[in-house]
Amino acid sequence: MSWSWMGADDGDGNAEENEGGNEMGYWGNKDSLIFLIDCSKSMFEGAKDEKPFQLCLKCAACTMKNKIIGSEKDFFGIVFFGTEKDQNPSNFKNIYIYQDLDMLDAQKILDVEDLLKDCDSFQDKYGHSSDFSLNDVLWTCSNMFSNSAMRNGHKRILLFTNNDDPHKNNQSLQRQAKTKATDLFDVGIDIELMPIKPRIGQFDTSLFYEHIVGEVDEIDRSTMPDPAEKFEELLTRVQKKQYKKRPLCRVPLQLGGGIGLGVSVFNLCRAAVKSSYVNLDSRINEEVKIVSKLVCKTTGVELLPTDLKYFQCFGGDKVVFEKEEVDAIKSAGDTGLTLLGFKPRSLLKRYHHIRPAQFIYPDEKSISGSSRLFTALLKKCSSKDLVAICRFIPRRGASLKLVALIPQEEELDEQNVQVSPPGFHLIFLPFADDLRKLSYEDAPRANDDQVEKAKDIIKALTSTFDPLDIENPSIQKHYNILEALALDKDAPENFEDFSEPNKVQIDARLGNLATEFNDLVFPEGYVHDGKGKKRKATTGGSSTSTKRTKNDDSNPVDVKEYATSGTLNKLTVPVLKEFVKSNDIKCGTKKAELIEGINLHLGLH
């Protein structure tokens, strides 16, 4: 399942620990990634800023910056092979461990950036050699994973090279490398090839590397991802915090009659926040531990939890409770979902949405057979277009909620890759006490001309929009400044604020529509009263009409002159309507129709 849920947060900022362990395999562990970079002479050939080795270092630097923000506890390492010098615990020749597999820090990123700026000195520091064994290279990476101090989760090796047949004339080394790659696959270490186009010809994976990254038949080879897309993905700066993929809670879903099933509740989406601040002691620069104590206001004696009581005011009196009594009052029943009945989906209104929805999926571990019963319920609700109404208590002490379960069947794309998982969206419903009746003041109604002009504006500015393409500018600015301070940069990197409107494009699409709309809604004679309303302007005790339906006699408009010069579109609709009415011209009420009718009347068409 390729789900995109966020971390375990209940929507109110209260994170819950997973009581039953990690349900999704390696998701609960830390990711371990090794950049395996070919340092043969051919990787340093090309233009000054387009050398393959420089491209690999750029990918490494971007990946490190993304990881140190998104998942700073993941492990990362860099290994060079094809070097003249060697540095590794097994003393393999032509293999240099540039950075051990460990957690990232600012200094490691600075080291990679310094090497990127000074690639010309690589020959003197490390040298080049084609006399290496890929079997020894993979063995070195395997030992790095094995010797890691933490429990590795997802283990990956990204292999960068522009040589599609490194052991062309040595069948023994080819066989050893293929065997070692198979062994790594068996122990859960993934090898992903990042091929770089050589200066002459194309990179042919069928010569050697298809046996290293896995067997590729003729059908699969045609659908392999473009290497350029892989590099573009690695070079993309995605400053985004990653959260553990774990359920918010595991609860039973009671259907009645003693029938129940286990479900896991997930958050599909939640607001991203900046990392929290930590207090440091200014003298020793170490983290300060905050200890809170309750002290009696009268005596100054420190209070123990047993010394505390709670009260609520009722009728002017303090009603005192013990802590156990408060807990009993808060308890509204057993935790879980309890089915109350079914309703047509059409009865669920937009204004019923009071907080972000959650998602439930069957939990086979808690109750055996939950998946089969859950699937039957899902299919039946989908076929009948029904929603299940339930009472929901997520955990002990939590308040009771009314929820609606909206079915969602599995969706697959053309390659049979899951787009949407099967399950129920858990929609929180309001109680009768939560709904309010609002009264609105009478407001002016728009006429047909104003409505049509507004439609034209909406049509002109309508475009495709996806909120997932817009990053939070506040968070991006925070991370850029934090990165600049940690890496001793003079200024933070510039980032593009996609929430800023494109004024040039908007003006080009609108043309004169905005001016025409403003003339229709706020014609001459309107004056703002400072309270968000428009009032009539007064001159010498008399007021002008709220609509300009007649031309000012002191400044008459020569419509014929405008028509002759082809500038009728500069006149407002009321002026055009007045001319049409006075000359008994039969035409529509839209501005374009008025202009067409006047031109026909004057014989200009």
XYZ file of C-alpha atoms in Angstrom:
605
model
C 0.000 0.000 0.000
C 1.412 3.357 -1.047
C -0.370 5.566 1.448
C 0.471 9.206 2.189
C -0.758 9.578 5.744
C 1.098 11.826 8.168
C 2.127 11.144 11.727
C 0.077 10.056 14.684
C -1.697 13.213 15.728
C -5.308 13.436 16.781
C -5.919 16.738 15.011
C -5.773 18.777 18.197
C -1.992 18.655 18.471
C -1.999 15.681 20.836
C 0.351 12.992 19.591
C -0.281 9.465 20.764
C 2.326 6.750 21.043
C 1.709 3.503 19.251
C 0.885 0.927 21.906
C 1.018 -2.113 19.700
C 4.388 -1.587 18.088
C 5.012 -0.552 14.540
C 2.506 -2.056 12.192
C 4.200 -1.304 8.893
C 7.542 -3.123 8.991
C 10.564 -0.895 8.633
C 8.519 2.321 8.870
C 9.094 2.426 12.581
C 12.897 2.216 12.150
C 15.424 4.648 10.730
C 16.333 4.829 7.069
C 19.950 4.073 6.091
C 21.282 5.332 2.769
C 24.729 4.999 1.155
C 25.792 7.040 -1.853
C 28.161 4.785 -3.836
C 30.011 6.990 -6.350
C 32.288 5.833 -9.163
C 35.495 7.911 -9.152
C 37.104 6.572 -12.304
C 38.786 8.979 -14.710
C 35.742 9.045 -17.018
C 33.600 10.542 -14.203
C 35.776 13.679 -14.310
C 35.573 14.291 -18.055
C 33.318 16.967 -19.489
C 32.650 20.680 -19.081
C 33.869 22.409 -15.947
C 30.427 22.588 -14.308
C 28.945 19.452 -15.907
C 31.315 16.711 -14.826
C 29.469 13.517 -13.776
C 31.266 13.450 -10.423
C 30.139 17.013 -9.665
C 26.552 16.043 -10.468
C 26.821 13.161 -7.978
C 28.114 15.475 -5.243
C 25.294 17.943 -5.922
C 22.787 15.122 -5.498
C 24.502 14.082 -2.259
C 24.477 17.636 -0.863
C 20.776 18.153 -1.690
C 19.840 14.779 -0.230
C 21.775 15.525 2.968
C 20.105 18.934 3.378
C 16.681 17.415 2.829
C 17.319 14.578 5.275
C 18.730 16.779 8.023
C 15.415 18.657 8.021
C 12.970 15.905 7.123
C 14.403 13.000 9.123
C 17.526 14.085 10.968
C 17.904 10.740 12.771
C 18.360 8.730 9.566
C 21.838 7.414 8.754
C 23.761 8.533 5.668
C 27.142 7.567 4.206
C 29.283 8.211 1.110
C 31.654 5.674 -0.437
C 34.035 6.314 -3.343
C 35.237 3.441 -5.508
C 37.733 3.548 -8.345
C 40.161 5.688 -6.326
C 43.905 5.230 -6.179
C 43.919 5.515 -2.398
C 41.824 3.304 -0.144
C 40.307 3.671 3.333
C 38.019 0.936 4.669
C 38.108 -1.557 7.583
C 38.653 -4.553 5.274
C 41.583 -2.898 3.459
C 39.996 -3.475 0.054
C 41.932 -1.782 -2.722
C 40.603 1.301 -4.543
C 37.679 1.800 -2.110
C 37.520 4.936 0.035
C 34.858 5.502 2.704
C 34.501 9.272 2.500
C 31.831 9.482 5.235
C 30.866 6.661 7.580
C 27.245 5.574 7.903
C 26.060 7.820 10.705
C 23.626 10.596 11.579
C 24.055 13.798 9.608
C 25.455 17.044 10.960
C 26.359 20.438 9.522
C 30.063 19.617 9.176
C 29.406 16.665 6.874
C 27.369 18.869 4.551
C 30.127 21.494 4.553
C 32.719 18.828 3.680
C 30.717 17.722 0.635
C 30.206 21.333 -0.494
C 33.941 22.048 -0.108
C 34.808 18.994 -2.192
C 32.293 20.102 -4.815
C 33.974 23.507 -5.083
C 37.471 21.985 -5.273
C 36.981 18.970 -7.551
C 40.229 19.766 -9.376
C 42.198 18.649 -6.334
C 40.526 15.213 -6.251
C 43.375 13.672 -8.228
C 45.933 14.740 -5.629
C 43.824 13.738 -2.600
C 42.290 10.445 -3.748
C 43.475 9.655 -7.284
C 41.780 7.542 -9.980
C 41.951 3.847 -10.768
C 39.957 1.349 -12.815
C 41.422 -1.636 -10.978
C 38.627 -2.284 -8.483
C 36.271 -5.133 -7.662
C 32.553 -4.333 -7.449
C 32.211 -7.392 -5.220
C 34.522 -5.723 -2.685
C 32.603 -2.454 -3.071
C 29.267 -4.102 -2.247
C 30.910 -6.056 0.575
C 32.132 -2.777 2.093
C 28.609 -1.315 1.984
C 27.191 -4.474 3.560
C 29.717 -4.228 6.414
C 28.775 -0.567 6.960
C 25.128 -1.585 7.448
C 26.107 -4.488 9.715
C 28.424 -2.397 11.891
C 25.867 0.375 12.346
C 25.200 1.224 15.984
C 21.440 1.420 15.472
C 18.788 -0.963 14.279
C 18.627 -0.282 10.560
C 15.265 -0.074 8.884
C 15.163 0.501 5.142
C 18.681 -0.081 3.760
C 19.465 1.442 0.376
C 22.496 1.858 -1.871
C 22.438 4.459 -4.657
C 25.120 3.536 -7.205
C 26.341 6.400 -9.451
C 28.420 5.502 -12.519
C 28.808 6.198 -16.240
C 30.554 2.890 -16.971
C 27.958 0.313 -18.085
C 30.450 -2.623 -18.109
C 33.113 -2.178 -15.384
C 34.468 -5.765 -15.558
C 34.270 -6.193 -19.287
C 37.240 -8.559 -19.636
C 37.007 -10.375 -16.296
C 34.238 -12.976 -16.033
C 35.321 -13.938 -12.510
C 34.807 -10.423 -11.116
C 31.461 -10.180 -12.909
C 30.280 -13.432 -11.360
C 31.419 -12.402 -7.863
C 29.674 -9.045 -8.112
C 26.393 -10.598 -9.283
C 26.494 -13.158 -6.476
C 27.150 -10.475 -3.864
C 24.308 -8.325 -5.202
C 21.953 -11.296 -4.846
C 23.131 -11.833 -1.262
C 22.432 -8.168 -0.423
C 18.951 -8.441 -1.885
C 18.259 -11.524 0.234
C 19.126 -9.662 3.459
C 16.920 -6.676 2.567
C 19.458 -4.227 1.100
C 18.164 -2.485 -2.019
C 20.565 -1.400 -4.762
C 19.343 1.352 -7.066
C 21.344 2.281 -10.153
C 21.763 5.962 -11.057
C 23.236 5.688 -14.571
C 25.010 8.690 -16.091
C 25.194 8.983 -19.869
C 28.786 8.447 -21.055
C 30.448 10.862 -23.468
C 30.146 8.339 -26.309
C 27.041 6.221 -26.859
C 24.309 5.314 -24.362
C 24.338 3.576 -20.988
C 23.349 -0.060 -21.629
C 22.132 -1.764 -18.441
C 21.859 -5.131 -20.198
C 25.656 -5.497 -20.340
C 26.158 -5.872 -16.594
C 24.052 -3.830 -14.184
C 20.671 -5.434 -14.812
C 22.042 -8.422 -12.880
C 23.143 -6.123 -10.045
C 19.889 -4.216 -9.506
C 17.645 -7.158 -10.459
C 16.656 -9.095 -13.541
C 15.041 -6.874 -16.171
C 13.200 -8.483 -19.067
C 12.447 -6.811 -22.381
C 9.008 -5.576 -21.268
C 10.216 -4.029 -18.035
C 13.256 -2.408 -19.660
C 11.016 -0.285 -21.871
C 9.171 1.058 -18.826
C 12.217 1.771 -16.659
C 12.211 5.326 -15.244
C 14.274 7.928 -17.047
C 17.624 8.481 -15.250
C 17.233 12.228 -15.848
C 14.052 12.173 -13.757
C 15.888 10.383 -10.931
C 18.624 12.995 -10.853
C 16.082 15.818 -11.000
C 14.297 14.299 -8.015
C 17.545 14.087 -6.024
C 18.479 17.671 -6.899
C 15.098 19.019 -5.793
C 15.180 20.748 -2.449
C 12.132 19.563 -0.525
C 12.418 21.108 2.929
C 9.700 19.047 4.499
C 9.524 17.407 7.884
C 8.796 13.693 7.714
C 6.711 11.917 10.311
C 6.519 8.299 11.344
C 3.883 6.321 9.479
C 1.987 4.871 12.407
C -1.667 4.656 13.409
C -3.126 7.264 15.697
C -4.889 4.508 17.626
C -6.279 1.001 17.290
C -9.880 0.621 18.393
C -12.714 -1.891 17.962
C -15.649 -1.177 15.655
C -18.771 -2.658 17.264
C -21.507 -3.517 14.746
C -24.013 -4.793 17.314
C -25.093 -8.219 18.487
C -21.632 -8.979 19.803
C -20.068 -8.603 16.327
C -17.006 -6.406 16.114
C -13.787 -5.903 14.191
C -10.492 -4.145 14.779
C -9.575 -0.960 12.916
C -6.591 1.394 12.871
C -7.157 5.143 12.716
C -4.774 7.289 10.652
C -4.360 10.973 9.956
C -4.105 11.579 6.214
C -3.301 15.255 6.583
C -2.354 17.697 9.298
C -0.869 21.178 9.453
C 2.932 21.281 9.283
C 4.579 23.289 12.056
C 8.065 24.611 12.688
C 10.348 22.603 14.911
C 10.062 23.517 18.567
C 12.705 25.562 20.367
C 14.945 24.148 23.073
C 16.133 26.155 26.081
C 19.908 26.190 26.607
C 22.032 27.277 29.535
C 23.925 30.360 28.307
C 26.988 29.471 30.419
C 27.614 25.897 29.215
C 25.352 25.773 26.122
C 23.642 22.600 27.314
C 19.955 21.811 27.223
C 18.021 22.934 30.275
C 15.678 20.510 31.979
C 12.467 22.221 33.053
C 10.950 21.036 36.339
C 7.548 22.316 37.459
C 6.434 22.314 41.082
C 3.118 23.264 42.663
C 3.448 25.460 45.746
C 0.738 26.433 48.219
C -0.033 30.142 47.813
C -0.551 30.652 51.537
C 2.157 28.534 53.222
C 4.681 28.156 50.384
C 4.850 24.396 50.959
C 5.369 22.164 47.916
C 2.195 20.236 47.104
C 1.981 16.560 46.234
C -0.548 15.177 43.735
C -2.591 13.792 46.639
C -2.895 17.308 48.067
C -4.728 18.603 45.008
C -8.483 18.882 44.589
C -10.568 20.197 41.716
C -13.699 22.313 41.668
C -16.323 23.750 39.372
C -18.442 26.797 40.175
C -22.185 26.188 40.215
C -24.654 28.770 41.485
C -21.877 30.740 43.127
C -20.611 27.739 45.112
C -17.428 25.712 44.570
C -18.284 22.072 43.955
C -15.130 20.111 44.947
C -14.057 16.842 43.275
C -11.354 14.294 43.790
C -9.160 13.379 40.824
C -10.841 9.989 40.531
C -14.239 11.672 40.400
C -13.061 14.011 37.625
C -11.800 11.039 35.608
C -15.110 9.241 36.113
C -17.040 12.312 34.942
C -14.892 12.595 31.799
C -15.348 8.932 30.927
C -18.203 8.551 28.438
C -17.924 4.806 27.902
C -15.612 2.235 26.400
C -13.141 3.308 23.736
C -13.859 2.497 20.110
C -16.437 2.982 17.379
C -20.044 1.912 17.937
C -22.368 1.695 14.950
C -25.627 3.649 15.379
C -27.078 3.210 11.897
C -26.825 4.204 8.246
C -27.858 7.311 6.331
C -27.853 8.256 2.633
C -24.663 9.966 1.662
C -26.613 12.943 0.294
C -27.645 13.918 3.843
C -24.038 14.730 4.734
C -23.633 18.486 4.162
C -20.537 20.632 3.789
C -21.292 22.633 6.927
C -21.121 19.397 8.937
C -17.330 19.515 8.542
C -15.972 20.815 11.858
C -12.399 19.429 11.920
C -9.962 17.465 9.706
C -11.116 13.993 8.815
C -9.279 10.780 9.633
C -9.047 7.422 7.894
C -9.717 3.899 9.195
C -8.339 0.629 7.899
C -8.833 -2.929 9.218
C -6.466 -4.156 11.932
C -6.067 -7.891 11.592
C -3.700 -8.109 14.556
C -6.235 -7.086 17.186
C -9.178 -9.168 15.917
C -8.740 -12.020 13.456
C -11.046 -11.794 10.433
C -11.362 -8.010 10.598
C -10.184 -7.523 7.005
C -12.896 -9.759 5.536
C -15.703 -8.180 7.559
C -14.363 -4.687 6.889
C -14.266 -5.348 3.135
C -17.850 -6.625 3.127
C -19.060 -3.539 4.993
C -17.104 -1.249 2.653
C -18.479 -2.813 -0.535
C -22.066 -2.815 0.717
C -21.904 0.852 1.804
C -20.368 1.810 -1.556
C -22.968 -0.070 -3.614
C -25.875 1.464 -1.670
C -24.220 4.927 -1.407
C -24.626 4.962 2.384
C -22.579 6.369 5.243
C -22.307 4.705 8.650
C -23.094 6.892 11.670
C -21.087 5.947 14.779
C -20.193 7.178 18.239
C -16.431 7.470 18.629
C -14.212 7.528 21.719
C -10.570 7.364 20.516
C -8.931 6.728 23.887
C -9.644 6.584 27.600
C -10.691 9.952 28.976
C -11.390 11.456 25.543
C -14.698 13.147 24.845
C -17.358 11.372 22.825
C -17.747 12.329 19.159
C -20.365 11.605 16.526
C -18.766 10.528 13.243
C -19.804 9.502 9.748
C -17.857 6.796 7.903
C -17.672 7.557 4.170
C -16.621 4.535 2.080
C -13.713 4.809 -0.366
C -12.886 1.949 -2.688
C -9.386 1.245 -3.943
C -8.244 3.193 -7.013
C -5.450 2.039 -9.325
C -3.698 3.873 -12.135
C -2.833 2.518 -15.574
C 0.201 0.655 -14.182
C -1.931 -0.969 -11.444
C -0.258 1.196 -8.812
C -2.518 2.117 -5.935
C -3.635 5.757 -6.037
C -6.191 5.665 -3.225
C -6.389 2.933 -0.548
C -9.648 1.209 0.391
C -11.185 2.255 3.686
C -13.531 4.696 5.399
C -13.025 8.420 5.826
C -13.969 9.283 9.402
C -15.862 12.609 9.323
C -16.531 14.338 12.655
C -20.134 15.563 12.937
C -21.441 18.478 14.996
C -23.890 18.023 17.852
C -27.096 20.058 18.016
C -25.384 22.374 20.537
C -22.628 23.169 18.016
C -24.863 24.599 15.297
C -25.678 28.312 15.317
C -28.307 30.335 13.516
C -26.804 33.434 11.978
C -28.705 36.532 10.930
C -27.421 38.677 8.079
C -28.146 42.291 7.371
C -29.857 43.127 4.137
C -27.318 43.863 1.434
C -27.670 45.279 -2.080
C -28.380 42.713 -4.772
C -26.294 42.538 -7.937
C -28.123 43.126 -11.208
C -27.814 40.951 -14.307
C -25.085 43.098 -15.907
C -22.928 42.934 -12.806
C -23.401 39.174 -12.540
C -22.460 38.628 -16.184
C -19.381 40.800 -15.847
C -18.344 38.874 -12.718
C -18.741 35.630 -14.689
C -16.443 36.998 -17.385
C -13.802 37.824 -14.756
C -14.057 34.371 -13.176
C -13.791 32.710 -16.572
C -10.723 34.776 -17.485
C -8.914 33.962 -14.223
C -9.905 30.291 -14.001
C -6.865 27.999 -14.212
C -5.629 24.680 -12.883
C -4.704 24.766 -9.207
C -3.233 22.140 -6.925
C -2.515 23.142 -3.310
C 0.063 20.333 -3.095
C 2.288 22.396 -5.429
C 2.454 25.289 -2.943
C 4.867 25.089 -0.025
C 4.352 27.006 3.199
C 6.510 30.153 2.736
C 6.801 30.717 6.483
C 8.232 27.231 7.085
C 10.521 27.422 4.039
C 11.928 30.748 5.226
C 12.451 29.272 8.712
C 14.407 26.284 7.338
C 16.475 28.465 4.969
C 17.567 30.770 7.784
C 18.268 27.805 10.077
C 20.369 26.140 7.356
C 22.314 29.340 6.661
C 23.192 29.744 10.337
C 24.219 26.099 10.749
C 26.376 26.071 7.591
C 27.935 29.507 8.235
C 26.499 31.038 5.083
C 26.433 34.788 4.558
C 22.778 34.792 3.508
C 20.027 32.155 3.265
C 19.091 30.696 -0.093
C 16.280 32.368 -1.977
C 13.069 30.396 -2.219
C 10.125 30.913 -4.521
C 6.895 31.861 -2.791
C 4.258 30.109 -4.899
C 1.470 31.728 -2.877
C 2.333 35.124 -4.409
C -0.108 36.049 -7.207
C 1.287 36.461 -10.703
C 0.150 40.048 -11.254
C 1.481 40.258 -14.802
C -0.461 37.166 -15.867
C -3.586 38.327 -14.038
C -3.502 41.750 -15.717
C -2.972 40.146 -19.124
C -5.955 37.845 -18.654
C -8.263 40.501 -17.227
C -7.648 43.280 -19.738
C -10.391 45.890 -19.202
C -12.714 43.508 -17.339
C -11.715 44.771 -13.888
C -12.311 48.425 -14.840
C -15.638 47.605 -16.453
C -16.739 45.608 -13.417
C -15.737 48.455 -11.101
C -17.749 50.934 -13.204
C -20.787 48.686 -13.036
C -20.674 48.050 -9.296
C -19.344 51.455 -8.168
C -20.468 54.029 -10.748
C -19.739 57.733 -10.412
C -21.379 59.340 -7.403
C -20.501 56.559 -4.912
C -18.457 57.570 -1.895
C -17.049 55.158 0.698
C -18.472 55.804 4.167
C -15.560 54.160 6.050
C -17.702 51.251 7.291
C -17.378 48.902 4.375
C -20.475 50.339 2.678
C -21.167 52.782 -0.103
C -23.318 55.852 0.356
C -24.631 58.474 -1.961
C -22.553 61.584 -2.456
C -24.300 64.840 -1.616
C -23.747 68.261 -3.142
C -25.584 71.279 -1.706
C -28.142 69.144 0.070
C -29.134 67.147 -2.981
C -28.064 63.613 -3.749
C -27.236 61.917 -6.997
C -28.843 58.665 -8.058
C -27.271 55.446 -6.866
C -27.046 54.450 -10.515
C -25.887 56.703 -13.293
C -28.721 56.203 -15.781
C -28.551 59.631 -17.405
C -25.695 61.625 -18.866
C -24.586 64.704 -17.026
C -25.970 67.625 -19.073
C -22.932 69.727 -18.176
C -20.639 67.113 -19.666
C -22.584 65.198 -22.355
C -21.065 62.066 -23.936
C -20.927 61.985 -27.729
C -21.642 58.315 -28.348
C -21.458 58.738 -32.143
C -17.938 60.116 -31.864
C -16.843 57.148 -29.757
C -18.475 54.759 -32.246
C -16.759 56.405 -35.214
C -13.365 56.147 -33.535
C -14.043 52.534 -32.526
C -13.734 53.198 -28.767
C -17.243 52.363 -27.592
C -15.792 49.837 -25.164
C -14.446 52.736 -23.084
C -18.006 53.839 -22.240
C -19.858 52.336 -19.335
C -22.902 50.116 -19.772
C -25.351 52.721 -18.285
C -24.234 55.302 -20.886
C -24.635 52.782 -23.712
C -28.040 51.696 -22.420
C -29.209 55.319 -22.264
C -28.210 55.871 -25.918
C -29.880 52.611 -26.970
C -33.067 53.529 -25.114
C -33.218 57.091 -26.487
C -32.763 55.845 -30.070
C -35.090 52.815 -29.673
C -32.394 50.337 -30.673
C -33.318 46.655 -30.307
C -30.406 44.674 -28.828
C -29.304 42.707 -25.790
C -28.220 44.033 -22.388
C -24.596 42.879 -22.374
C -21.924 45.435 -23.246
C -20.815 43.575 -26.364
C -24.436 43.349 -27.536
C -25.006 47.056 -26.851
C -21.911 48.010 -28.851
C -22.986 45.737 -31.712
C -26.486 47.256 -31.759
C -25.167 50.856 -31.777
C -22.730 50.114 -34.606
C -25.507 48.555 -36.687
C -27.777 51.520 -35.989
C -25.091 53.972 -37.106
C -24.214 51.867 -40.152
C -20.638 51.254 -39.037
C -20.746 47.499 -39.787
